[in-house]
Coordinates of C-alpha atoms in Angstrom, one line a residue:
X1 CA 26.1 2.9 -12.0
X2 CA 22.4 3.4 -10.1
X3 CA 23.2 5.9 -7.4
X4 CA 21.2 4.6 -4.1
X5 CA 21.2 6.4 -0.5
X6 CA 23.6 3.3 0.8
X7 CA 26.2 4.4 -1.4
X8 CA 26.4 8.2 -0.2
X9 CA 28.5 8.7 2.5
X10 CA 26.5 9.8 5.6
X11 CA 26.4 13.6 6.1
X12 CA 29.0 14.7 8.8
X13 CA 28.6 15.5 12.2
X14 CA 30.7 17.0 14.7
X15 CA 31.5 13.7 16.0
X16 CA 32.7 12.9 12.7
X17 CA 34.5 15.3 11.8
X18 CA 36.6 15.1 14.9
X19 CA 37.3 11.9 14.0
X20 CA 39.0 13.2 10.8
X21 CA 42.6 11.8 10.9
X22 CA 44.0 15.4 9.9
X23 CA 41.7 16.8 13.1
X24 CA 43.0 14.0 15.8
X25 CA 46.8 15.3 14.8
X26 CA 45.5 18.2 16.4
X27 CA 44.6 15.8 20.0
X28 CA 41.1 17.5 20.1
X29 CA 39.3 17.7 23.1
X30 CA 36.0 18.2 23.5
X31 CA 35.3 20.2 26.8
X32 CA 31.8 21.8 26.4
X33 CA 28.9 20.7 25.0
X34 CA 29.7 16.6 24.2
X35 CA 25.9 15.9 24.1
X36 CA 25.7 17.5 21.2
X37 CA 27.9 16.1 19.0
X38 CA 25.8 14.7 16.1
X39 CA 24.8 18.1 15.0
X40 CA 25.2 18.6 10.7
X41 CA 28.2 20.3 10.0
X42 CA 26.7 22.3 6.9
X43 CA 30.4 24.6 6.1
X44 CA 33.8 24.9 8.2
X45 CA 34.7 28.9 8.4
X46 CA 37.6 30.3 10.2
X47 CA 36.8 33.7 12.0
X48 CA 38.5 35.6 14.5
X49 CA 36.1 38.3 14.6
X50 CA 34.6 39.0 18.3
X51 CA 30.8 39.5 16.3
X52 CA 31.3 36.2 14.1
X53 CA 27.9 35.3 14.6
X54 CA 26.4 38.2 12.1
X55 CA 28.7 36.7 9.3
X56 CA 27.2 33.1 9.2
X57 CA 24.1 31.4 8.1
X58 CA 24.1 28.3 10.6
X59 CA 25.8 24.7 10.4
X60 CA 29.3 26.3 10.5
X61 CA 32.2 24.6 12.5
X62 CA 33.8 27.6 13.4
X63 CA 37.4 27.7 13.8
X64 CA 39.3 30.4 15.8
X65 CA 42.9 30.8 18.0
X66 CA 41.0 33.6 19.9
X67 CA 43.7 36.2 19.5
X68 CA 41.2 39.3 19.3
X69 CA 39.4 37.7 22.5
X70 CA 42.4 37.1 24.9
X71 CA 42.1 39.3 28.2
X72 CA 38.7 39.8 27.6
X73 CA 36.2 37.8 29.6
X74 CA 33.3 40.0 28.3
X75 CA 34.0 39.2 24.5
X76 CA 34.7 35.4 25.3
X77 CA 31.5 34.6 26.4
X78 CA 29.6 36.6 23.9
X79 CA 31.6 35.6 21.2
X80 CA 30.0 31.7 22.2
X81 CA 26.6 33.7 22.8
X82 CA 26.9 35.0 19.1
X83 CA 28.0 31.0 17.9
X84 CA 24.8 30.4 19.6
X85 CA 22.4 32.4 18.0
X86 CA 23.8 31.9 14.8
X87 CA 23.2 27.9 15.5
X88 CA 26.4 27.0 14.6
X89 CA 27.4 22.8 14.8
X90 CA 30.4 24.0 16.9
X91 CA 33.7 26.0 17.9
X92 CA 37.0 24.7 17.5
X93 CA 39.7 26.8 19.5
X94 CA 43.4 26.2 18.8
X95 CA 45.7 26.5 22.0
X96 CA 48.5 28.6 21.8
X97 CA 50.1 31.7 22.0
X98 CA 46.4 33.8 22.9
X99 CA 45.0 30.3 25.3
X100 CA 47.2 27.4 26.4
X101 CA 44.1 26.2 28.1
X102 CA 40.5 26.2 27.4
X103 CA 39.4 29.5 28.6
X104 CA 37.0 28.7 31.6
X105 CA 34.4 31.5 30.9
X106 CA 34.1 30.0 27.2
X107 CA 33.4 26.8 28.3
X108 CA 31.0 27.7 30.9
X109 CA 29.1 29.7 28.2
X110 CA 29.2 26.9 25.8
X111 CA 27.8 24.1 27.5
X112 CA 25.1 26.7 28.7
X113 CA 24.5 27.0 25.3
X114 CA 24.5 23.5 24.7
X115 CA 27.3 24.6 21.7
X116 CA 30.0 21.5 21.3
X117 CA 33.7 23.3 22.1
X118 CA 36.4 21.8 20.8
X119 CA 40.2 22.6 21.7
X120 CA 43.3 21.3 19.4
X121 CA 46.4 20.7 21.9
X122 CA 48.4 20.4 19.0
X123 CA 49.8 23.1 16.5
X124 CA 47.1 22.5 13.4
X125 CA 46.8 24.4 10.0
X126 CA 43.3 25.4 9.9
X127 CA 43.5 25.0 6.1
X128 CA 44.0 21.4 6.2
X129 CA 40.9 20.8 8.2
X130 CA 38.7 22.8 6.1
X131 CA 40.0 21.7 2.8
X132 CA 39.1 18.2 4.4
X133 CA 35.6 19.1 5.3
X134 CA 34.7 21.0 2.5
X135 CA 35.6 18.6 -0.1
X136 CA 34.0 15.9 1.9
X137 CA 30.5 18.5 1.6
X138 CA 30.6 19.1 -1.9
X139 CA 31.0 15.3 -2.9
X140 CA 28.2 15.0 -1.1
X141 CA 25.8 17.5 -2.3
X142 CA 27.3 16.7 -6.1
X143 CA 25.9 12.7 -4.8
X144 CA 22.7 14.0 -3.7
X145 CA 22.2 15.9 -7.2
X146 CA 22.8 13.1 -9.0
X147 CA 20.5 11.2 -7.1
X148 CA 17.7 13.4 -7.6
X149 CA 18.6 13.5 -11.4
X150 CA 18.6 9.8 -11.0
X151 CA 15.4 9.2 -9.7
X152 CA 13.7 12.0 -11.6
X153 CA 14.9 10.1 -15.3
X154 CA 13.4 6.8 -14.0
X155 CA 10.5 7.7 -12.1
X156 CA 9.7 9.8 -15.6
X157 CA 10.3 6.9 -17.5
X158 CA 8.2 4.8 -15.8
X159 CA 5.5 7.0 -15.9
X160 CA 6.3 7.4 -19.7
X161 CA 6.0 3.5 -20.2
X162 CA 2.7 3.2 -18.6
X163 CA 3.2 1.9 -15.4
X164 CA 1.2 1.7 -12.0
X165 CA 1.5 3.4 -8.8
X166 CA 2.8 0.4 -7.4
X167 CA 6.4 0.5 -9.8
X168 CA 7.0 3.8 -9.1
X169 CA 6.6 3.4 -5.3
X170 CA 9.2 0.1 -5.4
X171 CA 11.8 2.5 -7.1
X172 CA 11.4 5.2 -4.7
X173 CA 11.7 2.2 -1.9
X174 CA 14.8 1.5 -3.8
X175 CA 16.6 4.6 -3.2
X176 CA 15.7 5.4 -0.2
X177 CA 16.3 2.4 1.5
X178 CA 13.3 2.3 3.6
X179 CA 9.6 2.1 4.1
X180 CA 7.2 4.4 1.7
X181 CA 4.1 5.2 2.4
X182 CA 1.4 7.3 0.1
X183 CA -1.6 8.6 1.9
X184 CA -4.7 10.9 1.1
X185 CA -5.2 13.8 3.7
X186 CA -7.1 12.0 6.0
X187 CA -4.3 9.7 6.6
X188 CA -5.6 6.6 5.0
X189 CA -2.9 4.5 3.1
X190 CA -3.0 4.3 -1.0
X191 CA -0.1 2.4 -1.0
X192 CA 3.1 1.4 0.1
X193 CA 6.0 0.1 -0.7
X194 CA 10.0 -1.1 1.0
X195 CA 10.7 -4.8 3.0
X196 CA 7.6 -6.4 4.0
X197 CA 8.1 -6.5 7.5
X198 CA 9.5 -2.8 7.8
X199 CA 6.0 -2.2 6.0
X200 CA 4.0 -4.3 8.4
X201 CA 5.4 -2.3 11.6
X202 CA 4.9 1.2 10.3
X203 CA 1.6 0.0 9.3
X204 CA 0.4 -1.7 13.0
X205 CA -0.2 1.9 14.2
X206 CA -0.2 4.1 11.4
X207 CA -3.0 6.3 12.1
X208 CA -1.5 7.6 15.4
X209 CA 2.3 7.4 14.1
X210 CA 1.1 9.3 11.1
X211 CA -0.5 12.1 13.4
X212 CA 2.7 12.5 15.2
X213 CA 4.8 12.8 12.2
X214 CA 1.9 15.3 10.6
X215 CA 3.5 18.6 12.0
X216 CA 7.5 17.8 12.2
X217 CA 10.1 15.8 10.3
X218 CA 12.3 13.7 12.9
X219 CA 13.4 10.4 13.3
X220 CA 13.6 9.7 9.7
X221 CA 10.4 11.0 8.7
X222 CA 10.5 13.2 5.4
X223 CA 7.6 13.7 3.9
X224 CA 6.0 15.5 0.6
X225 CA 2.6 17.2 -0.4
X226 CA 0.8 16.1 -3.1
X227 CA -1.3 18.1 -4.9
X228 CA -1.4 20.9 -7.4
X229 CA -3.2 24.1 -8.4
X230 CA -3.1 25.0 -5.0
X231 CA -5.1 22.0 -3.6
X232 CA -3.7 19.4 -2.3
X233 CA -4.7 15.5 -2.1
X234 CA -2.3 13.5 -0.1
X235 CA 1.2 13.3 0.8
X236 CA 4.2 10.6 0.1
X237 CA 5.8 10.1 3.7
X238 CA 9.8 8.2 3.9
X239 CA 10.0 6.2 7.2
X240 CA 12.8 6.1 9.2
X241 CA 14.7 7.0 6.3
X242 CA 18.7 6.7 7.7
X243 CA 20.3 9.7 5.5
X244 CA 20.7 13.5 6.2
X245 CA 17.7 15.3 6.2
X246 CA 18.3 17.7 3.3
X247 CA 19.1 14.6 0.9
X248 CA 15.5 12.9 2.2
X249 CA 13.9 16.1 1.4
X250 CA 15.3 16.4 -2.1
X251 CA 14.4 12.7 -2.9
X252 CA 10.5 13.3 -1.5
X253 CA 10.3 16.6 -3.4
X254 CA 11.0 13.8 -6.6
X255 CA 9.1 11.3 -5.6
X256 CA 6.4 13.7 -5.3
X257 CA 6.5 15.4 -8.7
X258 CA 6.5 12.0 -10.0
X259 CA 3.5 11.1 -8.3
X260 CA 1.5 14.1 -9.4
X261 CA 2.3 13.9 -12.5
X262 CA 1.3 10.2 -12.9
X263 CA -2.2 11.1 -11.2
X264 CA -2.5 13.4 -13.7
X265 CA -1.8 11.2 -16.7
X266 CA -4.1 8.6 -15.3
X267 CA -7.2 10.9 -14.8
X268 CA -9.0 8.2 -17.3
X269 CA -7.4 5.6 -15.6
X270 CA -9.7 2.5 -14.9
X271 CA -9.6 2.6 -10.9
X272 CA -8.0 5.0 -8.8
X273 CA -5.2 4.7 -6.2
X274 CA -7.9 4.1 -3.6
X275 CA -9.3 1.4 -5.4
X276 CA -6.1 0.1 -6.6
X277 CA -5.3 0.0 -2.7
X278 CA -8.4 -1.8 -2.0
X279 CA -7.9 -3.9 -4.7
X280 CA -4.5 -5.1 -3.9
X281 CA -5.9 -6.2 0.1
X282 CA -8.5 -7.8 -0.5
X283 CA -6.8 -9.8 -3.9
X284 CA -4.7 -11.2 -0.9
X285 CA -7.1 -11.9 1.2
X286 CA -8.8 -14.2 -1.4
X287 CA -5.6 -15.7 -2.7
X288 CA -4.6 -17.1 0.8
X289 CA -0.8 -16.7 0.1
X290 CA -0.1 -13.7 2.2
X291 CA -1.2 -15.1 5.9
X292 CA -4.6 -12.9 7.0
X293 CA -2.7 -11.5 10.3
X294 CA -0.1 -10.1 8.4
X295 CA -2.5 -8.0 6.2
X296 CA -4.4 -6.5 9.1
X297 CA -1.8 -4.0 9.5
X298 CA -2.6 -2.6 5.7
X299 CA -6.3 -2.8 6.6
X300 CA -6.3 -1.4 9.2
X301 CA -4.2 1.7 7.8
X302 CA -6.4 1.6 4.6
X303 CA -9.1 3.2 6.8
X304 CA -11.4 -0.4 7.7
X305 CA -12.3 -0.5 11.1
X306 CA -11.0 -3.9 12.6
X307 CA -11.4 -3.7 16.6
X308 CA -14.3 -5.9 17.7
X309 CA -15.8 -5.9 14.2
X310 CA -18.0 -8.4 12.5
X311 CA -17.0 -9.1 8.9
X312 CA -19.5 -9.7 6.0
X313 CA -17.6 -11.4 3.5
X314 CA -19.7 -10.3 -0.3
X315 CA -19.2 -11.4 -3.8
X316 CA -21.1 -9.3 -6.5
X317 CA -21.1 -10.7 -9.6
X318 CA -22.1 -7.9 -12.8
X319 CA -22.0 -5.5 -10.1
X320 CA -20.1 -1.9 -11.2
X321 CA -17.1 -0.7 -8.6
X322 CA -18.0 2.9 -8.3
X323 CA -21.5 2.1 -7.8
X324 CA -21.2 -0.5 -5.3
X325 CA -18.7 2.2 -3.1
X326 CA -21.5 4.3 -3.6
X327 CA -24.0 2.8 -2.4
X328 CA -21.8 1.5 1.1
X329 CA -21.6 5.4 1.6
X330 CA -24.8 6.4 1.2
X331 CA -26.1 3.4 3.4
X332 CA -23.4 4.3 5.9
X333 CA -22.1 1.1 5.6
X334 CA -18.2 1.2 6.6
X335 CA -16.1 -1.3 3.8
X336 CA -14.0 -2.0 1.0
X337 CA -14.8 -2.8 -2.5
X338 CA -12.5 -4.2 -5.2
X339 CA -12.8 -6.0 -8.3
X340 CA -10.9 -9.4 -8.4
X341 CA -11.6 -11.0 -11.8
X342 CA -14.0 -12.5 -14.3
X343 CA -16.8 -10.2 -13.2
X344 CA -16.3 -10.9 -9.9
X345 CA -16.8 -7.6 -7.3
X346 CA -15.3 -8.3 -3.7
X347 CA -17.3 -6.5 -0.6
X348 CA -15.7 -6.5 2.8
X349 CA -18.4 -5.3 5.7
X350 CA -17.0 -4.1 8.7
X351 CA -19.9 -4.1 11.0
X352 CA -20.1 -3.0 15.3
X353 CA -20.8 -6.2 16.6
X354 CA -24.2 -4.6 18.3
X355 CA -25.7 -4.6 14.4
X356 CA -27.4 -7.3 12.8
X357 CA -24.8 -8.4 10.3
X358 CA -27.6 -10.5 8.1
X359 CA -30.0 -7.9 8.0
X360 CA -27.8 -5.2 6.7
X361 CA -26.0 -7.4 4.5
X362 CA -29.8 -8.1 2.7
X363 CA -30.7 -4.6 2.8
X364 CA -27.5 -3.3 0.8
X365 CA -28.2 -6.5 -1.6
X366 CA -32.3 -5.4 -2.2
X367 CA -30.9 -1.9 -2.5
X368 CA -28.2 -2.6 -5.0
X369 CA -30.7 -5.2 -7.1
X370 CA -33.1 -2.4 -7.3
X371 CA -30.8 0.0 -8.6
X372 CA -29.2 -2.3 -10.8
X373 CA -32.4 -2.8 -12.5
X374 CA -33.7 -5.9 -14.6
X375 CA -30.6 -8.3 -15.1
X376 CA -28.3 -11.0 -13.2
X377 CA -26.6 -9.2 -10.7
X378 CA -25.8 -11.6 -7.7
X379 CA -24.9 -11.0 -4.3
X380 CA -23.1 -13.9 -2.5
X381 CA -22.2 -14.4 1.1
X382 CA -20.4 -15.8 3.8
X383 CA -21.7 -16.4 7.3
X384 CA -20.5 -13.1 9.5
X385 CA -17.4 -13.5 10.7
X386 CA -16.2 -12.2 14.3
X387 CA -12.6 -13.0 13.7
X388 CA -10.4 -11.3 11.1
X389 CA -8.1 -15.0 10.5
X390 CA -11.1 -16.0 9.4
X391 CA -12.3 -13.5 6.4
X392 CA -10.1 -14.9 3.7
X393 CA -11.8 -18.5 3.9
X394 CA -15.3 -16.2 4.2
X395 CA -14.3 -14.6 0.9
X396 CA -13.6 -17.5 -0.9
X397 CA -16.3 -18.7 0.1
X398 CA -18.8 -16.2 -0.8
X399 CA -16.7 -16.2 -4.6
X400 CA -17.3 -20.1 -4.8
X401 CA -21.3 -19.7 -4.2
X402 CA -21.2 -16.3 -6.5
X403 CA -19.3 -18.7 -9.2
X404 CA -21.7 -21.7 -8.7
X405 CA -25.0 -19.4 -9.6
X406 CA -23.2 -17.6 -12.2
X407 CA -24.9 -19.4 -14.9
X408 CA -28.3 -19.9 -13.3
X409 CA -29.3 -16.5 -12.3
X410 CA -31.9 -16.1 -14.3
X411 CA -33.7 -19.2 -13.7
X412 CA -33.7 -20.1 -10.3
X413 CA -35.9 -17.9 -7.4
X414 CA -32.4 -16.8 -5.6
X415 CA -32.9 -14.5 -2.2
X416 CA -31.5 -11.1 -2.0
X417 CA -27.9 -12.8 -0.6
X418 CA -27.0 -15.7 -1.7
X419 CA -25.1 -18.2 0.6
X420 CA -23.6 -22.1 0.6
X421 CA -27.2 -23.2 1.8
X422 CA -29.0 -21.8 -1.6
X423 CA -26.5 -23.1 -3.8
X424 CA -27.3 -27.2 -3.0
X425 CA -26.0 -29.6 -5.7
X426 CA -24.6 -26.7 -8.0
X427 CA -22.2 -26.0 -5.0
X428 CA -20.8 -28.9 -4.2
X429 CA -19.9 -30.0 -7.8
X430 CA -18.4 -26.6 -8.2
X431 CA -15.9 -27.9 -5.5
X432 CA -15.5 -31.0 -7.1
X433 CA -15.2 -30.3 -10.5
X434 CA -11.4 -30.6 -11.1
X435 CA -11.6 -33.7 -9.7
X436 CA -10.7 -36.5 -12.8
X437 CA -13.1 -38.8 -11.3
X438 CA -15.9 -36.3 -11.9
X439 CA -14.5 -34.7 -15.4
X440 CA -14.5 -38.2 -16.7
X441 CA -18.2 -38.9 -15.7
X442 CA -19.5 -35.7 -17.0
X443 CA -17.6 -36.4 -20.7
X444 CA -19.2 -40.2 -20.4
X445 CA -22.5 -39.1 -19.6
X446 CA -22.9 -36.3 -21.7
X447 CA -20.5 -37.4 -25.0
X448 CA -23.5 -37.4 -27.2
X449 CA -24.1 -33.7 -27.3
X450 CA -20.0 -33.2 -26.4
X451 CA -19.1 -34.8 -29.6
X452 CA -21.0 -32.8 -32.1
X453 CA -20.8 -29.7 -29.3
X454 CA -24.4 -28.4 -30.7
X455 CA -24.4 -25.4 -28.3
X456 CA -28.4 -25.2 -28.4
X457 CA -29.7 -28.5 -27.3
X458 CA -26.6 -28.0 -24.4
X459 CA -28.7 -24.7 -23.9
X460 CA -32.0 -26.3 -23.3
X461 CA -31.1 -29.2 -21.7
X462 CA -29.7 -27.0 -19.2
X463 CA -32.5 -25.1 -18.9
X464 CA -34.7 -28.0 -18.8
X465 CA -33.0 -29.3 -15.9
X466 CA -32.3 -26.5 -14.2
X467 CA -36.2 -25.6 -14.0
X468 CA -37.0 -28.6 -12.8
X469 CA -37.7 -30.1 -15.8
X470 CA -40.6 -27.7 -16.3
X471 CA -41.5 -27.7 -20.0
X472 CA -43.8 -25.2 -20.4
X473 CA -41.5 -22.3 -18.1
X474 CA -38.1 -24.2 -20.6
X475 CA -40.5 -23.2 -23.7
X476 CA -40.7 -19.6 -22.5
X477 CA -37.3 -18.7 -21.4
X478 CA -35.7 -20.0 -25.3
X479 CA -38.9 -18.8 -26.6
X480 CA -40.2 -21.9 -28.7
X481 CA -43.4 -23.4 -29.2
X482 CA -44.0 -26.5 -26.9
X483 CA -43.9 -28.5 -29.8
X484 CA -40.5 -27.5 -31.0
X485 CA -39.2 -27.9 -27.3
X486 CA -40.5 -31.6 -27.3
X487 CA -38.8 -31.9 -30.6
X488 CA -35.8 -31.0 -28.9
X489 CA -36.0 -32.8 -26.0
X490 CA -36.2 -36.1 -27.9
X491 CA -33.2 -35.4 -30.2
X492 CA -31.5 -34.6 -26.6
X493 CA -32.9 -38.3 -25.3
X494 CA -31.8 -39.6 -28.5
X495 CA -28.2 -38.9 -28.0
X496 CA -27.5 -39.1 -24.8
X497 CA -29.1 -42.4 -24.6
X498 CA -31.5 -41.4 -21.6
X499 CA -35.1 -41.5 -20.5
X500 CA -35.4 -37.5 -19.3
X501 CA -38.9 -38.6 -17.4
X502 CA -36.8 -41.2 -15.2
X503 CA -36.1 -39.3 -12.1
X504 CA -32.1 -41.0 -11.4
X505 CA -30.9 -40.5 -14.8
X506 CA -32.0 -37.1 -15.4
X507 CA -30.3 -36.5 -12.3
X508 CA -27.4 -38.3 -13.2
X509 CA -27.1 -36.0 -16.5
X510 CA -28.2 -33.1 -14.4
X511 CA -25.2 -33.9 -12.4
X512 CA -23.3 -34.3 -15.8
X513 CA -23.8 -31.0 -17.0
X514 CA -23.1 -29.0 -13.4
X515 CA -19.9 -30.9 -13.8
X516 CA -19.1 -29.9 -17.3
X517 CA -20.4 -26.1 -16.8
X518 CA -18.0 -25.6 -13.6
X519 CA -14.9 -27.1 -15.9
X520 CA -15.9 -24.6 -18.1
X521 CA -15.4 -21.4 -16.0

């Protein structure tokens, strides 16, 4: 059976404890201290000794019939000044012989002390109560051992099997019930993991809430460093995580040692957590299926600026990860970068609104072009966007005009950012091209080559065409004589059953072919 915080019995309190049906056969009666009930009994110890306080640790319910402190105001109040300063949860006092009543200069002592003070009215065998207690404590601590085992053997074994950050955080999620959050030292979020909308509000105001719970852990907070050979990177933080304290350390202190040691295995990893964090947003930003305003929470947390921004939706294609992060740094240019698929590089500007959004867009693409050096790297773009709902439509944008050059950068004069405007024709049949009305005329048109697929008159008709029918700059690019190009062109004509010199139907194939070339990808 999978051993999960709901199924450990909460640790007890005083309040608890004195529910206890053993304890209310006694009629206890609280009569100092009853805001301070929900301290953690830790141990239940009987003592009678006036100095109790030098023989306990803290945590103890301390029960007592007073008989050495009977007569003697003096000793009373110092043996609750003792309790005290030993922080124990709380004194039980059983009337009797020594006190038939709660002993006023006790009670005045203990609620100074803000100690809970319990009196039985009833005749009770101390041994029942802490036979009650202490089994109770021990199940529990054998429960949170065998958790920590637990966790330990599957977090190990996912590690073991290969698997990302992302499955270990959902198992830690799992047994703890609540929200988990892994950050670097600067408070920026590398992940998470729990219920979505438990994420969502410890995300809205993470950086502040994460300040707060920086120094102390309360209210649920446990958190963990990560890090080894004495430096550390980041820290795994539970929120508002419902069990004791001691049980949510033990289960960080795992979680942790997990997390190292998969950091460690995946030093050659292909991205790390950072990216995969980055990764992860802006995959959902593109795919549409998580609404926009629900991911400006993680955004936000993931360190991108998002008050009165403007937003530069990018698209790289060819263009390498690390180097595209470096160069945002190096041109101070605050962002996220992430590789979606196929080639395909997202870039997220976040830009004051007082900048020019254009300009700084076309000075990161000029700089990246000219590091990249001779080839086909292409930046796309979006129109700046002033409204975060609106940057997921802005990325798929800019990843529809990066598609629809894809194939063409190396013969058409692109600018330095390439937007909807550039892209013409090629564009809008890239939007149409899983329509059947348009598949069906590109196979009609183009079923001569199609049927015999010869790959190398495809090649220069679509270099042909795409140079605007320019034979001389088609003759250079496949590097053949002109002669052998015409040779080709005719065999092409031939075919396809088309005069290339007649303007509509080399349009009509042109069409044809950016139909069939969009299908393709």
């Amino acid at each position: 059976m999978t051993i999960t915080l709901d199924s450990l019995e909460p640790a007890l309190s005083v309040r608890q404890v004195l529910t206890l049906e053993r304890v209310l056969a006694g009629e206890p009666e609280v009569v100092a201290g009853a805001s301070h009930l929900d301290r953690p009994v830790r141990w239940v110890h009987v003592a009678e000794a006036a100095d109790v306080g030098v023989m306990l640790s803290g945590g103890e319910m301390v029960l007592t019939t007073g008989v050495l402190l009977a007569g003697d105001e003096e000793k009373q109040a110092e043996y609750v000044r003792s309790l005290h300063r030993a922080e124990a949860a709380a004194v039980v006092l059983g009337l009797g012989r020594a006190f038939p009543a709660a002993p006023a200069v006790m009670r005045r002592a203990a609620e100074r002390c803000g100690l809970p003070m319990v009196v039985l009215h009833r005749p009770f065998p101390f041994a029942e109560l802490t036979e009650e207690v202490q089994s109770r404590l021990v199940r529990r601590k054998f429960a949170a051992v065998s958790l920590s085992e637990a966790v330990r053997t599957e977090l190990t074994a996912l590690i073991t099997a290969g698997a990302p950050l992302q499955r270990l955080l959902d198992e830690v999620a799992r047994h703890s019930a609540c929200p988990v959050v892994v950050t670097n030292l600067a408070h920026r979020v590398l992940g998470t993991a729990g219920e979505r909308p438990a994420v969502d509000d410890v995300l809205r105001d993470w950086e502040r809430i994460a300040r707060q719970a920086g120094g102390t852990e309360g209210d649920g907070w446990i958190r963990a460093e990560l890090g080894g050979r004495g430096e550390r990177w980041g820290r795994i933080v539970l929120c508002g995580y419902r069990g004791d304290t001691a049980t949510g350390r033990l289960l960080a202190d795992r979680a942790a040692e997990a997390l190292v040691l998969h950091r460690m295995l995946g030093g050659g990893a292909a991205c790390s957590w950072e990216e995969q964090s980055a990764q992860s947003l802006l995959t959902d930003l593109v795919s549409g299926v998580v609404p926009a305003r629900q991911l400006l929470p993680r955004a936000r947390a993931a360190g991108l600026p998002v008050n009165r921004r403007t937003f530069v939706p990018l698209v790289v294609r060819d263009g390498d990860t690390a180097r595209l992060d470096r160069l945002l740094r190096l041109l101070g240019l605050p962002g996220l970068v992430a590789e979606l698929a196929d080639g395909a590089t997202a870039v997220l500007l976040s830009l004051p609104r007082d900048q020019d959004a254009d300009a700084l867009a076309a000075h990161f693409a000029t700089r990246l072009r000219t590091e990249s050096g001779p080839g086909r790297t292409v930046v796309a773009a979006a129109d700046p966007q002033s409204a975060w709902d609106d940057v997921p439509a802005g990325l798929r944008e800019a990843r529809h005009v990066a598609d629809a050059v894809a194939d063409s950068a190396a013969v058409l004069d692109l600018p330095p950012v390439v937007r909807l405007r550039d892209v013409h024709l090629r564009g809008l049949i890239r939007l149409l091209r899983d329509d059947p009305h348009v598949q069906s005329f590109a196979e009609r048109e183009l079923d001569g080559l199609l049927r015999e697929t010869d790959e190398d008159l495809l090649s220069v008709l679509r270099t042909y065409l795409a140079t605007g029918r320019n034979k001389s700059r088609t003759a250079q690019l496949h590097h053949v004589s002109r002669p052998a190009l015409y040779r080709r062109l005719e065999a092409i004509q031939v075919r396809l059953g088309v005069d290339l010199d007649d303007f509509e139907q080399a349009a009509s194939v042109h069409i044809a072919l950016l139909a069939h070339d969009a299908q393709q990808q």
